[in-house]
Amino acid sequence: MGKPPRMDFTIMKYFLSFLISFGVAIALTPWMAQTARRVGMVDRPDGALKKHEGAVPYLGGLAVFVGFLIGFSPFFDLDRQVLAIMLGGTLIVLLGFLDDLGNLPSKTKLLGQALAVLVVMKAGIAIKIAFLPPVVALPLSFLWLLGVTNAFNIIDVMDGLSAGVGAIAAFFLTILALIAGQSGLAFAAIALLGALLGFLKYNSNPARIFLGDAGSLFIGFMLGALGMTTEYSRNNHVALLAPILILGVPIFDTLFVMMIRWKRGISIVKGSPDHFAIRLRKWKLSVRQTVGVSYGAAFGLGLAGLAMVFGTEITALAILATVSVLTLGVAVWLKRIDMTL
């Protein structure tokens, strides 16, 4: 009689990483909210862009970061690239926290973000496409990570929106990292997923705490770095574009807002009610319905990204073309919504 098969504890480790990050975030978030109220770190409605009821604390990003760190640290391999992502993410959190404390100048924030991006790139993390020379791939990698970092900050205009969309993206990146055998990236993605889901208990409408810049920038940085590092092109080279779909909701909102502001002749860094979520609210949807539609779009785009990775090149091209046409149609429709009333 043969020996019973030895149990593989790898799946259990991933599950434990998720549970720890989830548990820490869900336990720490209320304490962070109380602390923020005590020290006056609250976001007050202004009647313009900020229309929430009453002052809402915004130290939620630290709860997400600590939950992620505690859930991830016991399990990750001492990999140079993963360590670089961790260091860069920590720099981003510190930068965002300082901004939450006192509104850092835009140039200072951009310089700090650029430093964090360069830390990651120094470890060899960059977009790797065979036909792209380094003189093109490196600037493209820099712009990608800097852009996605800020995209999750830009989309953070409604209860549960940025954190929930981030959780969906982390879910799909976890799947892809697991399939590719990239254990360090998989642990990072699943720990981030757990921390975000724990935080969402208190960030969903009506939100009792906000992410703040520390949280939204951290989510964007981590997902941008993971999206740039995960393998996609085992079946076809078009799948290299899959992370654009997986992170499609914040990328779409960023480009859409930039386009509207540019056409109006106003600064692209100036706040305005041009976000797709605010336009959906102006149309006829409630906050919960708007966030639900956003989650559905993020999940659908994630599934499309997975299909691109596992399909043939023709399939991937067809998916990319379909998503592009639909995205253009949605952008045209959103632009027609009257925001003046």
Short mmCIF file of C-alpha atoms in Angstrom, two decimals:
data_model
loop_
_atom_site.label_atom_id
_atom_site.label_comp_id
_atom_site.label_asym_id
_atom_site.label_seq_id
_atom_site.Cartn_x
_atom_site.Cartn_y
_atom_site.Cartn_z
CA MET A 1 0.00 0.00 0.00
CA GLY A 2 1.55 3.31 -1.12
CA LYS A 3 2.04 6.37 1.02
CA PRO A 4 -0.77 8.92 0.97
CA PRO A 5 -0.01 11.91 -1.23
CA ARG A 6 1.73 14.75 0.57
CA MET A 7 -0.49 17.78 1.00
CA ASP A 8 0.64 20.85 -0.91
CA PHE A 9 0.46 23.83 1.46
CA THR A 10 1.07 26.43 -1.24
CA ILE A 11 -2.62 27.15 -1.77
CA MET A 12 -3.09 27.39 1.97
CA LYS A 13 -0.31 29.97 2.17
CA TYR A 14 -2.05 32.13 -0.41
CA PHE A 15 -5.29 31.76 1.50
CA LEU A 16 -3.56 32.69 4.77
CA SER A 17 -1.97 35.74 3.15
CA PHE A 18 -5.40 36.87 1.98
CA LEU A 19 -7.03 36.23 5.37
CA ILE A 20 -4.32 38.04 7.32
CA SER A 21 -4.38 41.14 5.12
CA PHE A 22 -8.18 41.15 5.14
CA GLY A 23 -8.36 40.71 8.92
CA VAL A 24 -5.76 43.38 9.69
CA ALA A 25 -7.42 45.91 7.37
CA ILE A 26 -10.91 45.29 8.69
CA ALA A 27 -9.68 45.56 12.31
CA LEU A 28 -7.40 48.55 11.78
CA THR A 29 -9.64 50.76 9.65
CA PRO A 30 -12.04 51.86 12.45
CA TRP A 31 -9.06 52.77 14.64
CA MET A 32 -7.57 54.79 11.79
CA ALA A 33 -10.88 56.61 11.41
CA GLN A 34 -10.95 57.49 15.11
CA THR A 35 -7.32 58.65 15.00
CA ALA A 36 -7.95 60.80 11.93
CA ARG A 37 -10.91 62.49 13.61
CA ARG A 38 -8.87 63.09 16.75
CA VAL A 39 -6.06 64.85 14.88
CA GLY A 40 -8.36 66.66 12.46
CA MET A 41 -7.44 64.72 9.30
CA VAL A 42 -10.90 64.87 7.79
CA ASP A 43 -12.30 65.70 4.39
CA ARG A 44 -15.02 68.33 4.64
CA PRO A 45 -17.70 68.88 1.97
CA ASP A 46 -17.27 72.05 -0.08
CA GLY A 47 -20.55 72.04 -2.01
CA ALA A 48 -18.68 71.76 -5.33
CA LEU A 49 -16.75 68.55 -5.96
CA LYS A 50 -17.01 67.29 -2.38
CA LYS A 51 -20.68 66.69 -1.68
CA HIS A 52 -20.53 64.00 1.01
CA GLU A 53 -22.45 64.58 4.22
CA GLY A 54 -20.29 65.80 7.08
CA ALA A 55 -16.55 65.48 7.69
CA VAL A 56 -15.10 62.07 6.74
CA PRO A 57 -11.67 60.92 8.04
CA TYR A 58 -9.12 59.94 5.39
CA LEU A 59 -6.41 57.76 6.92
CA GLY A 60 -7.86 54.66 5.29
CA GLY A 61 -4.87 54.29 3.00
CA LEU A 62 -2.63 53.51 5.97
CA ALA A 63 -4.97 50.69 7.03
CA VAL A 64 -4.74 49.24 3.51
CA PHE A 65 -0.95 49.56 3.50
CA VAL A 66 -0.46 47.97 6.93
CA GLY A 67 -2.91 45.18 6.13
CA PHE A 68 -1.10 44.49 2.87
CA LEU A 69 2.33 44.57 4.54
CA ILE A 70 1.41 42.19 7.37
CA GLY A 71 -0.41 39.80 5.03
CA PHE A 72 2.37 39.78 2.47
CA SER A 73 5.61 39.88 4.48
CA PRO A 74 5.55 36.38 6.04
CA PHE A 75 5.16 34.67 2.69
CA PHE A 76 7.07 36.57 0.00
CA ASP A 77 10.36 35.40 -1.47
CA LEU A 78 13.42 37.64 -1.19
CA ASP A 79 13.20 38.56 -4.83
CA ARG A 80 14.96 41.74 -6.05
CA GLN A 81 12.01 42.92 -8.09
CA VAL A 82 9.42 42.28 -5.38
CA LEU A 83 11.59 44.11 -2.84
CA ALA A 84 11.87 47.05 -5.23
CA ILE A 85 8.07 47.17 -5.62
CA MET A 86 7.74 47.11 -1.82
CA LEU A 87 10.24 49.94 -1.39
CA GLY A 88 8.63 52.01 -4.11
CA GLY A 89 5.18 51.40 -2.63
CA THR A 90 6.40 52.50 0.80
CA LEU A 91 7.79 55.72 -0.67
CA ILE A 92 4.45 56.36 -2.35
CA VAL A 93 2.55 55.87 0.91
CA LEU A 94 4.85 58.30 2.75
CA LEU A 95 4.45 60.84 -0.04
CA GLY A 96 0.66 60.48 -0.02
CA PHE A 97 0.54 60.75 3.77
CA LEU A 98 2.51 64.00 3.68
CA ASP A 99 0.09 65.29 1.05
CA ASP A 100 -2.87 64.29 3.23
CA LEU A 101 -1.30 66.22 6.09
CA GLY A 102 -0.69 69.43 4.23
CA ASN A 103 -1.35 69.44 0.48
CA LEU A 104 2.09 69.10 -1.09
CA PRO A 105 2.78 71.18 -4.21
CA SER A 106 2.06 69.30 -7.44
CA LYS A 107 5.72 69.42 -8.52
CA THR A 108 6.88 67.93 -5.22
CA LYS A 109 4.37 65.09 -5.49
CA LEU A 110 5.39 64.39 -9.06
CA LEU A 111 9.08 64.32 -8.16
CA GLY A 112 8.41 61.93 -5.28
CA GLN A 113 6.38 59.64 -7.50
CA ALA A 114 9.09 59.72 -10.15
CA LEU A 115 11.65 58.65 -7.55
CA ALA A 116 9.49 55.67 -6.53
CA VAL A 117 9.05 54.68 -10.18
CA LEU A 118 12.81 54.88 -10.79
CA VAL A 119 13.45 52.65 -7.75
CA VAL A 120 11.29 49.97 -9.34
CA MET A 121 12.83 50.38 -12.78
CA LYS A 122 16.36 50.16 -11.34
CA ALA A 123 15.50 46.61 -10.27
CA GLY A 124 14.85 45.71 -13.91
CA ILE A 125 11.09 46.09 -13.84
CA ALA A 126 10.03 47.51 -17.17
CA ILE A 127 7.79 46.79 -20.14
CA LYS A 128 9.51 44.05 -22.12
CA ILE A 129 8.49 43.86 -25.77
CA ALA A 130 10.97 42.22 -28.13
CA PHE A 131 10.64 44.71 -30.96
CA LEU A 132 10.88 47.78 -28.70
CA PRO A 133 14.42 49.09 -28.11
CA PRO A 134 15.29 50.20 -24.54
CA VAL A 135 15.24 53.84 -25.65
CA VAL A 136 11.47 53.40 -26.19
CA ALA A 137 10.61 50.72 -23.60
CA LEU A 138 12.12 52.55 -20.62
CA PRO A 139 10.30 55.89 -21.09
CA LEU A 140 7.11 53.94 -21.84
CA SER A 141 7.53 51.98 -18.59
CA PHE A 142 8.09 55.20 -16.65
CA LEU A 143 4.98 56.83 -18.09
CA TRP A 144 2.88 53.69 -17.54
CA LEU A 145 3.69 53.39 -13.85
CA LEU A 146 3.44 57.11 -13.19
CA GLY A 147 0.14 57.26 -15.08
CA VAL A 148 -1.50 54.27 -13.36
CA THR A 149 -0.35 55.52 -9.95
CA ASN A 150 -2.22 58.77 -10.49
CA ALA A 151 -5.16 57.13 -12.29
CA PHE A 152 -6.38 55.51 -9.07
CA ASN A 153 -6.04 58.87 -7.32
CA ILE A 154 -8.07 60.52 -10.10
CA ILE A 155 -10.82 57.91 -9.93
CA ASP A 156 -11.18 58.28 -6.16
CA VAL A 157 -14.22 60.56 -6.37
CA MET A 158 -16.94 58.32 -4.97
CA ASP A 159 -17.47 55.97 -2.01
CA GLY A 160 -15.85 52.59 -2.67
CA LEU A 161 -14.91 53.35 -6.27
CA SER A 162 -11.11 53.37 -6.27
CA ALA A 163 -10.71 50.63 -3.65
CA GLY A 164 -13.30 48.36 -5.27
CA VAL A 165 -11.96 48.73 -8.80
CA GLY A 166 -8.48 48.17 -7.37
CA ALA A 167 -9.64 44.97 -5.67
CA ILE A 168 -11.06 43.63 -8.93
CA ALA A 169 -7.82 44.38 -10.77
CA ALA A 170 -5.82 42.72 -7.96
CA PHE A 171 -8.03 39.62 -8.30
CA PHE A 172 -7.25 39.22 -11.99
CA LEU A 173 -3.54 39.94 -11.53
CA THR A 174 -3.48 37.27 -8.80
CA ILE A 175 -4.88 34.73 -11.24
CA LEU A 176 -2.36 35.62 -13.94
CA ALA A 177 0.61 35.57 -11.54
CA LEU A 178 -0.45 32.18 -10.15
CA ILE A 179 -0.78 30.68 -13.62
CA ALA A 180 2.61 32.10 -14.63
CA GLY A 181 4.21 30.64 -11.49
CA GLN A 182 5.28 34.10 -10.25
CA SER A 183 4.77 33.39 -6.55
CA GLY A 184 6.13 36.70 -5.20
CA LEU A 185 3.83 38.71 -7.43
CA ALA A 186 0.90 36.42 -6.62
CA PHE A 187 1.39 36.94 -2.87
CA ALA A 188 1.62 40.71 -3.39
CA ALA A 189 -1.56 40.78 -5.48
CA ILE A 190 -3.60 38.56 -3.16
CA ALA A 191 -2.46 40.46 -0.05
CA LEU A 192 -3.49 43.71 -1.72
CA LEU A 193 -6.83 42.14 -2.63
CA GLY A 194 -7.45 41.10 0.99
CA ALA A 195 -6.52 44.52 2.39
CA LEU A 196 -8.79 46.32 -0.07
CA LEU A 197 -11.77 44.06 0.62
CA GLY A 198 -11.30 44.57 4.37
CA PHE A 199 -11.16 48.32 3.92
CA LEU A 200 -14.23 48.35 1.65
CA LYS A 201 -16.46 47.35 4.58
CA TYR A 202 -16.01 50.92 5.83
CA ASN A 203 -15.46 52.71 2.52
CA SER A 204 -18.62 51.56 0.74
CA ASN A 205 -21.48 54.02 0.49
CA PRO A 206 -22.07 55.73 2.85
CA ALA A 207 -18.32 55.85 3.48
CA ARG A 208 -17.12 56.13 7.07
CA ILE A 209 -13.52 56.67 5.98
CA PHE A 210 -11.70 57.66 2.78
CA LEU A 211 -8.47 56.34 1.29
CA GLY A 212 -6.72 59.69 1.12
CA ASP A 213 -3.85 60.21 -1.30
CA ALA A 214 -1.71 57.74 0.65
CA GLY A 215 -4.17 54.96 -0.19
CA SER A 216 -5.21 55.77 -3.74
CA LEU A 217 -1.64 56.43 -4.90
CA PHE A 218 -0.44 53.22 -3.21
CA ILE A 219 -3.13 51.14 -4.93
CA GLY A 220 -2.28 52.62 -8.31
CA PHE A 221 1.47 52.18 -7.84
CA MET A 222 1.20 48.56 -6.73
CA LEU A 223 -1.22 47.55 -9.47
CA GLY A 224 0.78 49.42 -12.11
CA ALA A 225 3.99 47.69 -11.04
CA LEU A 226 2.34 44.25 -10.80
CA GLY A 227 0.67 44.77 -14.16
CA MET A 228 4.02 45.63 -15.72
CA THR A 229 5.77 42.60 -14.19
CA THR A 230 3.26 39.78 -14.71
CA GLU A 231 3.77 37.55 -17.77
CA TYR A 232 1.13 37.73 -20.51
CA SER A 233 2.55 36.64 -23.86
CA ARG A 234 2.81 32.85 -23.52
CA ASN A 235 0.17 32.29 -26.20
CA ASN A 236 0.27 35.47 -28.26
CA HIS A 237 2.06 38.82 -28.31
CA VAL A 238 -1.13 40.91 -28.43
CA ALA A 239 -1.77 39.78 -24.83
CA LEU A 240 0.94 42.21 -23.73
CA LEU A 241 -1.86 44.78 -23.86
CA ALA A 242 -3.98 42.83 -21.34
CA PRO A 243 -3.01 45.01 -18.34
CA ILE A 244 -4.51 48.01 -20.13
CA LEU A 245 -7.85 46.19 -20.05
CA ILE A 246 -7.43 44.90 -16.48
CA LEU A 247 -6.76 48.47 -15.32
CA GLY A 248 -9.08 49.89 -17.95
CA VAL A 249 -11.56 51.76 -15.73
CA PRO A 250 -9.07 54.15 -14.08
CA ILE A 251 -7.11 54.48 -17.33
CA PHE A 252 -10.29 55.40 -19.19
CA ASP A 253 -11.33 57.97 -16.58
CA THR A 254 -7.87 59.58 -16.58
CA LEU A 255 -7.75 59.94 -20.37
CA PHE A 256 -11.38 61.04 -20.55
CA VAL A 257 -10.93 63.76 -17.92
CA MET A 258 -7.70 64.95 -19.52
CA MET A 259 -9.39 65.20 -22.91
CA ILE A 260 -12.38 67.16 -21.56
CA ARG A 261 -10.17 69.57 -19.61
CA TRP A 262 -7.84 70.06 -22.58
CA LYS A 263 -10.76 70.87 -24.88
CA ARG A 264 -12.03 73.39 -22.35
CA GLY A 265 -8.61 75.00 -22.08
CA ILE A 266 -8.17 74.31 -18.37
CA SER A 267 -5.27 72.64 -16.58
CA ILE A 268 -5.39 68.85 -16.60
CA VAL A 269 -4.41 68.83 -12.91
CA LYS A 270 -7.24 71.13 -11.87
CA GLY A 271 -10.26 69.47 -10.28
CA SER A 272 -13.49 69.40 -12.26
CA PRO A 273 -16.74 67.36 -12.32
CA ASP A 274 -15.81 65.60 -15.56
CA HIS A 275 -15.18 62.10 -14.20
CA PHE A 276 -17.29 59.35 -15.73
CA ALA A 277 -18.69 58.49 -12.28
CA ILE A 278 -19.89 62.04 -11.66
CA ARG A 279 -21.42 62.12 -15.14
CA LEU A 280 -23.29 58.89 -14.44
CA ARG A 281 -24.60 60.45 -11.23
CA LYS A 282 -25.68 63.54 -13.16
CA TRP A 283 -27.45 61.31 -15.67
CA LYS A 284 -29.74 59.23 -13.43
CA LEU A 285 -27.79 56.73 -11.31
CA SER A 286 -27.38 56.70 -7.53
CA VAL A 287 -23.94 56.43 -5.92
CA ARG A 288 -24.36 52.70 -5.34
CA GLN A 289 -25.60 52.13 -8.88
CA THR A 290 -22.71 54.14 -10.33
CA VAL A 291 -20.16 52.20 -8.31
CA GLY A 292 -21.90 48.93 -9.24
CA VAL A 293 -21.72 49.78 -12.94
CA SER A 294 -18.03 50.63 -12.50
CA TYR A 295 -17.39 47.30 -10.78
CA GLY A 296 -19.20 45.51 -13.59
CA ALA A 297 -17.11 47.31 -16.19
CA ALA A 298 -13.88 46.52 -14.30
CA PHE A 299 -14.83 42.84 -13.99
CA GLY A 300 -15.84 42.60 -17.65
CA LEU A 301 -12.59 44.21 -18.74
CA GLY A 302 -10.68 41.83 -16.46
CA LEU A 303 -12.36 38.84 -18.09
CA ALA A 304 -11.54 40.31 -21.50
CA GLY A 305 -7.91 40.65 -20.40
CA LEU A 306 -7.82 37.00 -19.32
CA ALA A 307 -9.34 35.93 -22.64
CA MET A 308 -6.63 37.87 -24.46
CA VAL A 309 -3.92 36.08 -22.50
CA PHE A 310 -5.27 32.56 -23.07
CA GLY A 311 -6.65 32.99 -26.57
CA THR A 312 -5.01 32.99 -29.96
CA GLU A 313 -3.60 36.11 -31.53
CA ILE A 314 -6.72 36.50 -33.69
CA THR A 315 -8.94 36.17 -30.62
CA ALA A 316 -6.88 38.74 -28.73
CA LEU A 317 -7.06 41.19 -31.65
CA ALA A 318 -10.83 40.73 -31.90
CA ILE A 319 -11.25 41.37 -28.16
CA LEU A 320 -9.03 44.45 -28.34
CA ALA A 321 -10.94 45.85 -31.31
CA THR A 322 -14.33 45.21 -29.65
CA VAL A 323 -13.29 46.84 -26.39
CA SER A 324 -11.82 49.82 -28.25
CA VAL A 325 -15.05 50.44 -30.18
CA LEU A 326 -17.20 50.08 -27.06
CA THR A 327 -14.91 52.40 -25.10
CA LEU A 328 -15.08 55.05 -27.79
CA GLY A 329 -18.87 54.80 -27.87
CA VAL A 330 -19.10 55.16 -24.07
CA ALA A 331 -16.79 58.19 -24.16
CA VAL A 332 -18.92 59.92 -26.81
CA TRP A 333 -22.11 59.21 -24.84
CA LEU A 334 -20.62 60.42 -21.54
CA LYS A 335 -19.40 63.64 -23.16
CA ARG A 336 -22.98 64.43 -24.25
CA ILE A 337 -24.33 64.36 -20.71
CA ASP A 338 -25.25 67.90 -19.74
CA MET A 339 -23.20 68.87 -16.67
CA THR A 340 -24.37 72.48 -16.51
CA LEU A 341 -27.67 71.95 -14.69
#
